[in-house]
Amino acid sequence: MRRAAEALDGFASDGPSSLPAAAALDNYVEGPPSAQNAVDALQGWNMALPPEVGVTAGAGAFYADPRILWALDEFGPLEGRKVLELGPLEASHTYMIEQRRPASLLAVEANRLSFLRCLVVKELLDLKIARFELGNFAPWLETTGRRFDLIVASGVLYHMANPIRLLELLSLRADSVYLWTHYASDEAMPPGDPRRMAFVGEAEVCETHGVSVRCRKRSYWGAWKNSSFCGGLYDLHRWIEKDDILTLLGALGFDDVRTAHDEPDHHNGPAFSIFARRSR
């Protein structure tokens, strides 16, 4: 006790500046509250926020994404409808969907950092309808009994280890689905195309629902080590051939399938938008 008292006396005589810096103090913001402070609390932003928010985040202005505008116009009015968004990333598309005033909007994100960024965006953009949940949507879709009027799955299919199963699950949970996805194509990416470098092994063929679905397995090659990584849960994932995606959607009961934004020269690999509806 005497030694402890002497040590405290020593600290007191030396003054506060001699105290060892506590690591916890690094987590405090010294300046006044601001929207930029909230953004800066998390590293690795990919998307920008609307200019009126007055913050610097990521570079992508996806809060006005023409692909999402197209999908929502194809679907029609959202008032009174239930929407599920898979992989919201940083809630830019969530923000766009909420502007159409659906009855409910659930967004499921598996990446912890992305989930926290979504919560920051929810606060800064004052989202009232959207609700965010953290977890892997694949096993949840397997077991939930919930159905939705529209599922928005932009930028997720090509990150899946089993994209065929995801399409099956989407068909069980909604009659209208929007997808933006990369696809495999030897025509768009012939041998020697640097975009093929991520492919692993030979092409695979899966027979399902009377359809032969061709897939190419890929690796992220360590990209997940970066805090801005926005891929899937597992390193190995699969891209499906474009025509096979469309054929499989038809086999799953979507009789109204429309496409747009086809970019065979996209720098990350060919990509396009799909709006699929089951009208019967």
Tab-separated table of C-alpha atoms in Angstrom:
chain	number	residue	atom	x	y	z
A	1	MET	CA	0.000	0.000	0.000
A	2	ARG	CA	2.860	2.348	0.873
A	3	ARG	CA	4.535	1.697	-2.501
A	4	ALA	CA	1.277	2.336	-4.355
A	5	ALA	CA	0.756	5.598	-2.493
A	6	GLU	CA	4.300	6.704	-3.273
A	7	ALA	CA	3.750	5.925	-6.975
A	8	LEU	CA	0.565	8.024	-7.039
A	9	ASP	CA	2.377	10.874	-5.309
A	10	GLY	CA	5.054	10.645	-7.983
A	11	PHE	CA	2.521	10.911	-10.807
A	12	ALA	CA	0.859	13.868	-9.088
A	13	SER	CA	4.136	15.729	-8.658
A	14	ASP	CA	5.202	15.141	-12.256
A	15	GLY	CA	1.890	16.491	-13.633
A	16	PRO	CA	-0.569	15.002	-16.124
A	17	SER	CA	1.834	15.211	-19.051
A	18	SER	CA	3.959	12.418	-17.578
A	19	LEU	CA	1.084	9.914	-17.490
A	20	PRO	CA	1.324	7.181	-20.139
A	21	ALA	CA	-1.109	7.807	-23.014
A	22	ALA	CA	-4.123	5.506	-22.725
A	23	ALA	CA	-4.907	3.706	-25.972
A	24	ALA	CA	-8.617	4.333	-25.429
A	25	LEU	CA	-8.082	8.081	-25.751
A	26	ASP	CA	-7.211	7.600	-29.420
A	27	ASN	CA	-10.852	6.735	-30.042
A	28	TYR	CA	-12.106	10.167	-28.988
A	29	VAL	CA	-12.834	13.082	-31.329
A	30	GLU	CA	-11.471	16.338	-29.953
A	31	GLY	CA	-13.306	18.705	-32.310
A	32	PRO	CA	-17.023	19.554	-32.418
A	33	PRO	CA	-19.487	17.018	-33.864
A	34	SER	CA	-19.806	16.866	-37.646
A	35	ALA	CA	-20.975	14.563	-40.416
A	36	GLN	CA	-17.370	14.193	-41.573
A	37	ASN	CA	-16.407	12.866	-38.135
A	38	ALA	CA	-18.964	10.093	-38.551
A	39	VAL	CA	-17.568	9.164	-41.966
A	40	ASP	CA	-13.964	9.312	-40.763
A	41	ALA	CA	-14.739	6.942	-37.898
A	42	LEU	CA	-14.678	4.102	-40.473
A	43	GLN	CA	-12.023	3.517	-43.102
A	44	GLY	CA	-12.351	2.038	-46.580
A	45	TRP	CA	-15.329	3.915	-48.044
A	46	ASN	CA	-16.172	3.047	-51.649
A	47	MET	CA	-19.187	5.279	-52.252
A	48	ALA	CA	-19.787	8.998	-52.082
A	49	LEU	CA	-22.728	10.610	-50.315
A	50	PRO	CA	-25.010	13.209	-51.938
A	51	PRO	CA	-23.277	16.614	-52.183
A	52	GLU	CA	-25.731	18.281	-49.814
A	53	VAL	CA	-24.408	16.131	-46.958
A	54	GLY	CA	-21.086	17.959	-47.267
A	55	VAL	CA	-18.732	15.051	-46.576
A	56	THR	CA	-15.885	13.299	-48.338
A	57	ALA	CA	-16.254	9.509	-48.352
A	58	GLY	CA	-15.695	7.198	-51.350
A	59	ALA	CA	-15.514	8.052	-55.047
A	60	GLY	CA	-18.566	6.257	-56.492
A	61	ALA	CA	-21.673	8.444	-56.835
A	62	PHE	CA	-24.065	5.507	-56.560
A	63	TYR	CA	-26.722	7.547	-54.739
A	64	ALA	CA	-28.013	8.392	-58.268
A	65	ASP	CA	-27.253	5.076	-59.969
A	66	PRO	CA	-29.078	4.851	-63.331
A	67	ARG	CA	-29.195	1.059	-63.028
A	68	ILE	CA	-31.313	1.268	-59.887
A	69	LEU	CA	-33.526	3.962	-61.419
A	70	TRP	CA	-34.122	1.624	-64.373
A	71	ALA	CA	-34.954	-1.315	-62.116
A	72	LEU	CA	-37.401	0.690	-60.003
A	73	ASP	CA	-39.104	2.085	-63.088
A	74	GLU	CA	-39.439	-1.442	-64.496
A	75	PHE	CA	-41.049	-2.625	-61.275
A	76	GLY	CA	-43.438	0.294	-60.912
A	77	PRO	CA	-44.765	2.051	-57.769
A	78	LEU	CA	-43.274	0.831	-54.498
A	79	GLU	CA	-45.852	2.306	-52.131
A	80	GLY	CA	-47.238	-0.462	-49.942
A	81	ARG	CA	-44.633	-2.967	-51.196
A	82	LYS	CA	-42.046	-4.974	-49.264
A	83	VAL	CA	-38.473	-4.752	-50.553
A	84	LEU	CA	-35.407	-6.806	-49.672
A	85	GLU	CA	-31.938	-5.565	-50.598
A	86	LEU	CA	-29.017	-7.998	-50.532
A	87	GLY	CA	-25.529	-6.609	-49.945
A	88	PRO	CA	-26.299	-2.877	-49.497
A	89	LEU	CA	-22.545	-2.155	-49.082
A	90	GLU	CA	-22.793	1.513	-48.044
A	91	ALA	CA	-26.531	2.115	-48.449
A	92	SER	CA	-26.396	4.272	-51.602
A	93	HIS	CA	-28.949	2.064	-53.353
A	94	THR	CA	-30.909	1.748	-50.119
A	95	TYR	CA	-31.238	5.523	-50.114
A	96	MET	CA	-32.562	5.463	-53.697
A	97	ILE	CA	-35.088	2.741	-52.909
A	98	GLU	CA	-36.351	4.574	-49.833
A	99	GLN	CA	-37.134	7.639	-51.969
A	100	ARG	CA	-39.902	5.535	-53.609
A	101	ARG	CA	-41.538	5.071	-50.168
A	102	PRO	CA	-41.981	1.287	-49.883
A	103	ALA	CA	-43.920	-0.081	-46.940
A	104	SER	CA	-40.783	-1.842	-45.705
A	105	LEU	CA	-37.159	-2.053	-46.769
A	106	LEU	CA	-34.839	-4.646	-45.253
A	107	ALA	CA	-31.137	-4.604	-46.211
A	108	VAL	CA	-28.906	-7.545	-45.230
A	109	GLU	CA	-25.117	-7.066	-45.200
A	110	ALA	CA	-22.470	-9.641	-44.189
A	111	ASN	CA	-19.403	-7.375	-44.034
A	112	ARG	CA	-19.063	-5.833	-40.568
A	113	LEU	CA	-17.394	-2.631	-41.774
A	114	SER	CA	-19.935	-2.198	-44.566
A	115	PHE	CA	-22.765	-2.744	-42.096
A	116	LEU	CA	-21.388	0.008	-39.844
A	117	ARG	CA	-20.997	2.337	-42.843
A	118	CYS	CA	-24.655	1.655	-43.675
A	119	LEU	CA	-25.609	2.787	-40.179
A	120	VAL	CA	-23.594	5.981	-40.617
A	121	VAL	CA	-25.377	6.651	-43.923
A	122	LYS	CA	-28.746	5.866	-42.345
A	123	GLU	CA	-28.053	8.609	-39.792
A	124	LEU	CA	-26.586	11.167	-42.197
A	125	LEU	CA	-29.327	10.721	-44.821
A	126	ASP	CA	-32.069	10.378	-42.202
A	127	LEU	CA	-33.403	7.096	-43.548
A	128	LYS	CA	-36.713	6.282	-41.869
A	129	ILE	CA	-37.931	3.135	-43.635
A	130	ALA	CA	-34.736	1.142	-44.201
A	131	ARG	CA	-33.653	-1.400	-41.618
A	132	PHE	CA	-30.205	-3.002	-41.722
A	133	GLU	CA	-29.251	-6.425	-40.442
A	134	LEU	CA	-25.765	-7.938	-40.172
A	135	GLY	CA	-25.281	-11.485	-41.401
A	136	ASN	CA	-24.991	-13.878	-44.317
A	137	PHE	CA	-28.182	-13.659	-46.378
A	138	ALA	CA	-27.672	-17.086	-48.030
A	139	PRO	CA	-28.541	-19.323	-45.028
A	140	TRP	CA	-31.216	-16.833	-43.969
A	141	LEU	CA	-32.926	-17.120	-47.362
A	142	GLU	CA	-32.844	-20.907	-46.948
A	143	THR	CA	-34.888	-20.818	-43.742
A	144	THR	CA	-36.952	-17.639	-43.615
A	145	GLY	CA	-40.604	-17.900	-44.493
A	146	ARG	CA	-40.783	-14.241	-45.483
A	147	ARG	CA	-41.697	-13.164	-48.995
A	148	PHE	CA	-41.052	-9.837	-50.663
A	149	ASP	CA	-42.537	-7.954	-53.579
A	150	LEU	CA	-39.092	-7.036	-54.912
A	151	ILE	CA	-35.571	-8.246	-54.193
A	152	VAL	CA	-32.694	-5.975	-55.228
A	153	ALA	CA	-29.415	-7.886	-55.551
A	154	SER	CA	-26.990	-5.510	-57.199
A	155	GLY	CA	-23.383	-6.659	-57.209
A	156	VAL	CA	-23.843	-9.917	-55.300
A	157	LEU	CA	-24.491	-12.850	-57.663
A	158	TYR	CA	-20.941	-12.989	-59.011
A	159	HIS	CA	-19.517	-12.992	-55.477
A	160	MET	CA	-21.333	-16.187	-54.531
A	161	ALA	CA	-19.653	-19.556	-54.112
A	162	ASN	CA	-22.944	-21.059	-55.330
A	163	PRO	CA	-24.695	-18.455	-57.510
A	164	ILE	CA	-27.106	-21.053	-58.905
A	165	ARG	CA	-28.513	-21.683	-55.441
A	166	LEU	CA	-28.905	-17.946	-54.866
A	167	LEU	CA	-31.045	-17.639	-57.997
A	168	GLU	CA	-33.173	-20.537	-56.766
A	169	LEU	CA	-33.626	-18.873	-53.382
A	170	LEU	CA	-34.564	-15.543	-54.954
A	171	SER	CA	-37.266	-17.315	-56.961
A	172	LEU	CA	-38.707	-18.710	-53.714
A	173	ARG	CA	-38.823	-15.360	-51.910
A	174	ALA	CA	-40.091	-12.898	-54.546
A	175	ASP	CA	-41.912	-12.628	-57.860
A	176	SER	CA	-39.752	-9.680	-58.985
A	177	VAL	CA	-35.961	-9.543	-58.839
A	178	TYR	CA	-33.338	-7.045	-59.951
A	179	LEU	CA	-29.759	-8.191	-60.533
A	180	TRP	CA	-26.676	-6.353	-61.675
A	181	THR	CA	-23.916	-8.870	-62.154
A	182	HIS	CA	-20.707	-9.738	-63.922
A	183	TYR	CA	-20.855	-12.799	-66.152
A	184	ALA	CA	-18.449	-15.237	-67.766
A	185	SER	CA	-17.931	-14.958	-71.522
A	186	ASP	CA	-15.194	-16.339	-73.749
A	187	GLU	CA	-16.421	-14.007	-76.478
A	188	ALA	CA	-16.121	-10.855	-74.352
A	189	MET	CA	-12.993	-12.123	-72.538
A	190	PRO	CA	-11.005	-14.243	-75.017
A	191	PRO	CA	-7.806	-16.024	-73.965
A	192	GLY	CA	-5.151	-13.447	-73.168
A	193	ASP	CA	-7.636	-10.911	-71.777
A	194	PRO	CA	-6.149	-9.751	-68.429
A	195	ARG	CA	-9.618	-9.882	-66.874
A	196	ARG	CA	-9.389	-13.680	-67.050
A	197	MET	CA	-6.433	-13.777	-64.660
A	198	ALA	CA	-8.693	-14.277	-61.643
A	199	PHE	CA	-10.184	-17.480	-63.095
A	200	VAL	CA	-9.185	-20.720	-61.398
A	201	GLY	CA	-9.285	-24.093	-63.160
A	202	GLU	CA	-11.523	-25.173	-65.994
A	203	ALA	CA	-15.129	-24.214	-66.687
A	204	GLU	CA	-17.764	-26.141	-64.741
A	205	VAL	CA	-21.174	-27.318	-65.970
A	206	CYS	CA	-24.094	-27.932	-63.621
A	207	GLU	CA	-27.372	-29.527	-64.733
A	208	THR	CA	-30.319	-28.013	-62.883
A	209	HIS	CA	-34.004	-27.388	-63.641
A	210	GLY	CA	-33.418	-28.815	-67.102
A	211	VAL	CA	-30.714	-26.238	-67.841
A	212	SER	CA	-26.976	-26.720	-68.386
A	213	VAL	CA	-25.380	-23.866	-66.419
A	214	ARG	CA	-21.756	-23.032	-67.224
A	215	CYS	CA	-19.688	-21.413	-64.462
A	216	ARG	CA	-16.135	-20.151	-64.069
A	217	LYS	CA	-14.486	-20.303	-60.664
A	218	ARG	CA	-12.509	-17.229	-59.526
A	219	SER	CA	-10.297	-16.066	-56.659
A	220	TYR	CA	-9.928	-12.619	-55.076
A	221	TRP	CA	-6.171	-13.211	-54.837
A	222	GLY	CA	-5.893	-11.485	-51.455
A	223	ALA	CA	-7.972	-8.401	-52.272
A	224	TRP	CA	-9.950	-9.067	-49.080
A	225	LYS	CA	-6.963	-7.830	-47.043
A	226	ASN	CA	-7.913	-4.222	-47.886
A	227	SER	CA	-10.438	-2.434	-45.636
A	228	SER	CA	-12.388	-1.299	-48.717
A	229	PHE	CA	-12.903	-4.891	-49.935
A	230	CYS	CA	-16.528	-5.424	-50.966
A	231	GLY	CA	-16.573	-8.998	-52.246
A	232	GLY	CA	-18.121	-12.159	-50.909
A	233	LEU	CA	-17.581	-14.254	-47.799
A	234	TYR	CA	-15.374	-16.876	-49.430
A	235	ASP	CA	-12.335	-16.517	-51.638
A	236	LEU	CA	-13.521	-18.928	-54.320
A	237	HIS	CA	-16.649	-17.730	-56.114
A	238	ARG	CA	-18.279	-18.357	-59.495
A	239	TRP	CA	-19.393	-16.363	-62.512
A	240	ILE	CA	-22.173	-17.791	-64.681
A	241	GLU	CA	-22.363	-17.458	-68.452
A	242	LYS	CA	-24.717	-14.629	-69.455
A	243	ASP	CA	-27.174	-16.699	-71.517
A	244	ASP	CA	-27.313	-19.357	-68.810
A	245	ILE	CA	-28.373	-16.808	-66.185
A	246	LEU	CA	-31.295	-15.769	-68.370
A	247	THR	CA	-32.274	-19.339	-69.245
A	248	LEU	CA	-32.160	-20.422	-65.619
A	249	LEU	CA	-34.332	-17.488	-64.538
A	250	GLY	CA	-36.891	-18.610	-67.113
A	251	ALA	CA	-36.738	-22.176	-65.810
A	252	LEU	CA	-37.342	-20.828	-62.301
A	253	GLY	CA	-40.633	-19.304	-63.398
A	254	PHE	CA	-39.695	-15.748	-64.343
A	255	ASP	CA	-41.545	-15.315	-67.621
A	256	ASP	CA	-40.832	-11.578	-68.037
A	257	VAL	CA	-37.052	-11.094	-68.161
A	258	ARG	CA	-35.569	-7.784	-69.349
A	259	THR	CA	-31.929	-6.724	-69.647
A	260	ALA	CA	-30.047	-3.426	-69.822
A	261	HIS	CA	-26.632	-1.861	-69.189
A	262	ASP	CA	-24.744	-4.633	-70.951
A	263	GLU	CA	-21.032	-3.796	-70.722
A	264	PRO	CA	-18.877	-6.537	-72.250
A	265	ASP	CA	-15.860	-4.197	-71.912
A	266	HIS	CA	-16.391	-3.378	-68.212
A	267	HIS	CA	-12.936	-3.074	-66.652
A	268	ASN	CA	-13.674	-5.773	-64.057
A	269	GLY	CA	-15.334	-8.135	-66.517
A	270	PRO	CA	-18.515	-8.146	-68.647
A	271	ALA	CA	-21.617	-7.111	-66.728
A	272	PHE	CA	-25.306	-6.373	-67.221
A	273	SER	CA	-28.612	-5.628	-65.502
A	274	ILE	CA	-31.548	-8.022	-65.304
A	275	PHE	CA	-35.097	-7.319	-64.199
A	276	ALA	CA	-37.067	-10.552	-63.890
A	277	ARG	CA	-40.751	-10.832	-63.036
A	278	ARG	CA	-43.074	-13.784	-62.553
A	279	SER	CA	-46.324	-12.534	-64.069
A	280	ARG	CA	-48.318	-15.774	-63.829
